[in-house]
PDB file of C-alpha atoms in Angstrom:
ATOM      1  CA  UNK A   5     122.466  96.490  63.692  1.00 67.00           C
ATOM      2  CA  UNK A   6     123.341  96.545  59.974  1.00 70.00           C
ATOM      3  CA  UNK A   7     120.460  96.915  57.525  1.00 67.00           C
ATOM      4  CA  UNK A   8     122.527  95.137  54.868  1.00 72.00           C
ATOM      5  CA  UNK A   9     123.265  92.058  56.977  1.00 76.00           C
ATOM      6  CA  UNK A  10     121.626  88.718  56.302  1.00 79.00           C
ATOM      7  CA  UNK A  11     118.723  87.180  58.144  1.00 80.00           C
ATOM      8  CA  UNK A  12     119.296  85.484  61.465  1.00 82.00           C
ATOM      9  CA  UNK A  13     117.208  83.134  63.547  1.00 86.00           C
ATOM     10  CA  UNK A  14     115.807  84.813  66.656  1.00 89.00           C
ATOM     11  CA  UNK A  15     115.027  82.683  69.686  1.00 90.00           C
ATOM     12  CA  UNK A  16     112.811  83.256  72.693  1.00 90.00           C
ATOM     13  CA  UNK A  17     114.279  83.448  76.185  1.00 91.00           C
ATOM     14  CA  UNK A  18     111.160  81.727  77.515  1.00 90.00           C
ATOM     15  CA  UNK A  19     111.923  78.130  78.396  1.00 91.00           C
ATOM     16  CA  UNK A  20     109.596  75.297  79.290  1.00 92.00           C
ATOM     17  CA  UNK A  21     109.748  74.480  83.002  1.00 94.00           C
ATOM     18  CA  UNK A  22     110.732  70.960  83.978  1.00 95.00           C
ATOM     19  CA  UNK A  23     108.820  68.689  86.319  1.00 96.00           C
ATOM     20  CA  UNK A  24     105.131  68.703  87.146  1.00 95.00           C
ATOM     21  CA  UNK A  25     102.684  71.455  87.990  1.00 95.00           C
ATOM     22  CA  UNK A  26     102.178  71.735  91.771  1.00 91.00           C
ATOM     23  CA  UNK A  27      98.515  72.729  91.454  1.00 87.00           C
ATOM     24  CA  UNK A  28      95.892  73.738  88.923  1.00 83.00           C
ATOM     25  CA  UNK A  29      95.500  71.248  86.091  1.00 88.00           C
ATOM     26  CA  UNK A  30      98.349  69.054  87.361  1.00 90.00           C
ATOM     27  CA  UNK A  31     100.529  66.970  85.083  1.00 94.00           C
ATOM     28  CA  UNK A  32     103.881  67.684  83.498  1.00 96.00           C
ATOM     29  CA  UNK A  33     104.816  71.099  82.176  1.00 94.00           C
ATOM     30  CA  UNK A  34     104.117  70.645  78.464  1.00 91.00           C
ATOM     31  CA  UNK A  35     103.680  74.202  77.181  1.00 87.00           C
ATOM     32  CA  UNK A  36      99.881  74.171  77.018  1.00 86.00           C
ATOM     33  CA  UNK A  37      99.545  76.806  79.740  1.00 87.00           C
ATOM     34  CA  UNK A  38     101.121  80.245  80.171  1.00 84.00           C
ATOM     35  CA  UNK A  39     102.586  79.261  83.534  1.00 88.00           C
ATOM     36  CA  UNK A  40     104.402  76.308  81.931  1.00 91.00           C
ATOM     37  CA  UNK A  41     106.981  78.820  80.668  1.00 89.00           C
ATOM     38  CA  UNK A  42     109.570  80.902  82.491  1.00 91.00           C
ATOM     39  CA  UNK A  43     111.767  83.726  81.258  1.00 91.00           C
ATOM     40  CA  UNK A  44     115.477  82.979  81.555  1.00 93.00           C
ATOM     41  CA  UNK A  45     117.645  86.015  80.886  1.00 94.00           C
ATOM     42  CA  UNK A  46     120.109  85.415  78.068  1.00 92.00           C
ATOM     43  CA  UNK A  47     118.848  81.954  77.126  1.00 93.00           C
ATOM     44  CA  UNK A  48     117.650  83.288  73.780  1.00 92.00           C
ATOM     45  CA  UNK A  49     118.209  86.305  71.566  1.00 92.00           C
ATOM     46  CA  UNK A  50     114.981  88.104  72.536  1.00 91.00           C
ATOM     47  CA  UNK A  51     114.029  90.061  75.664  1.00 91.00           C
ATOM     48  CA  UNK A  52     111.172  89.476  78.135  1.00 89.00           C
ATOM     49  CA  UNK A  53     108.657  90.988  75.681  1.00 88.00           C
ATOM     50  CA  UNK A  54     109.904  88.534  73.031  1.00 89.00           C
ATOM     51  CA  UNK A  55     111.287  91.435  71.029  1.00 90.00           C
ATOM     52  CA  UNK A  56     114.407  93.419  70.248  1.00 91.00           C
ATOM     53  CA  UNK A  57     115.673  96.550  68.561  1.00 90.00           C
ATOM     54  CA  UNK A  58     116.297  95.895  64.858  1.00 89.00           C
ATOM     55  CA  UNK A  59     117.624  97.833  61.891  1.00 87.00           C
ATOM     56  CA  UNK A  60     116.044  97.113  58.502  1.00 82.00           C
ATOM     57  CA  UNK A  61     116.201  98.742  55.082  1.00 81.00           C
ATOM     58  CA  UNK A  62     112.759 100.230  55.833  1.00 85.00           C
ATOM     59  CA  UNK A  63     113.889 101.527  59.245  1.00 87.00           C
ATOM     60  CA  UNK A  64     117.600 102.362  58.883  1.00 87.00           C
ATOM     61  CA  UNK A  65     117.612 104.135  62.274  1.00 89.00           C
ATOM     62  CA  UNK A  66     116.050 101.064  63.821  1.00 89.00           C
ATOM     63  CA  UNK A  67     112.797 100.152  65.512  1.00 89.00           C
ATOM     64  CA  UNK A  68     111.711  97.857  68.332  1.00 90.00           C
ATOM     65  CA  UNK A  69     110.050  94.706  66.981  1.00 88.00           C
ATOM     66  CA  UNK A  70     108.028  91.952  68.643  1.00 87.00           C
ATOM     67  CA  UNK A  71     108.722  88.448  67.343  1.00 88.00           C
ATOM     68  CA  UNK A  72     106.554  85.335  67.291  1.00 86.00           C
ATOM     69  CA  UNK A  73     108.788  82.305  67.748  1.00 84.00           C
ATOM     70  CA  UNK A  74     108.224  78.588  67.226  1.00 80.00           C
ATOM     71  CA  UNK A  75     107.767  76.575  70.383  1.00 73.00           C
ATOM     72  CA  UNK A  76     106.423  79.397  72.542  1.00 68.00           C
ATOM     73  CA  UNK A  77     102.894  79.312  71.199  1.00 61.00           C
ATOM     74  CA  UNK A  78     101.541  82.557  72.544  1.00 62.00           C
ATOM     75  CA  UNK A  79     101.774  86.231  71.897  1.00 68.00           C
ATOM     76  CA  UNK A  80     103.788  87.782  74.731  1.00 64.00           C
ATOM     77  CA  UNK A  81     101.752  89.683  77.288  1.00 67.00           C
ATOM     78  CA  UNK A  82     104.473  92.185  78.047  1.00 72.00           C
ATOM     79  CA  UNK A  83     105.263  95.372  76.182  1.00 72.00           C
ATOM     80  CA  UNK A  84     108.526  97.273  75.956  1.00 76.00           C
ATOM     81  CA  UNK A  85     108.839 101.051  76.147  1.00 75.00           C
ATOM     82  CA  UNK A  86     106.340 103.653  77.233  1.00 75.00           C
ATOM     83  CA  UNK A  87     102.690 103.160  76.356  1.00 71.00           C
ATOM     84  CA  UNK A  88     101.235 105.960  74.255  1.00 76.00           C
ATOM     85  CA  UNK A  89      98.529 107.997  75.989  1.00 78.00           C
ATOM     86  CA  UNK A  90      96.235 107.143  73.054  1.00 78.00           C
ATOM     87  CA  UNK A  91      95.937 103.629  74.526  1.00 72.00           C
ATOM     88  CA  UNK A  92      94.626 104.885  77.881  1.00 72.00           C
ATOM     89  CA  UNK A  93      90.879 104.607  78.245  1.00 69.00           C
ATOM     90  CA  UNK A  94      88.826 107.068  80.239  1.00 69.00           C
ATOM     91  CA  UNK A  95      85.653 106.335  82.077  1.00 66.00           C
ATOM     92  CA  UNK A  96      84.416 104.483  85.124  1.00 62.00           C
ATOM     93  CA  UNK A  97      86.075 101.286  86.247  1.00 59.00           C
ATOM     94  CA  UNK A  98      84.327  97.982  85.764  1.00 56.00           C
ATOM     95  CA  UNK A  99      84.691  94.927  87.992  1.00 56.00           C
ATOM     96  CA  UNK A 100      88.174  93.488  87.525  1.00 54.00           C
ATOM     97  CA  UNK A 101      89.762  96.904  87.035  1.00 52.00           C
ATOM     98  CA  UNK A 102      89.037  97.282  83.331  1.00 49.00           C
ATOM     99  CA  UNK A 103      87.751 100.572  82.040  1.00 50.00           C
ATOM    100  CA  UNK A 104      85.110 101.202  79.451  1.00 47.00           C
ATOM    101  CA  UNK A 105      84.943 104.187  77.127  1.00 50.00           C
ATOM    102  CA  UNK A 106      82.690 107.078  78.107  1.00 50.00           C
ATOM    103  CA  UNK A 107      79.207 107.004  76.571  1.00 48.00           C
TER     104      UNK A 107
END
């Protein structure tokens, strides 16, 4: 929380499951599929959205940041905080629950 501190290595709290997949593609958990990973609280330095609050010289009051980490080869599908209303789409629903913008 000090903008003058040095860099530190941040680690994901997503860990590769052990054993074999019970269904689907079968085989050992090897990280090739989203469901090969599980979130383990406190096993890394990042939260479930693979992010954290950080203070930098550019943001001395701090800002939430998302981090891409080695090993977990995907962009997290979870977001922290409250979604801005500018991200909400209006219009009729499409199959699958997605919405499309009004015409």
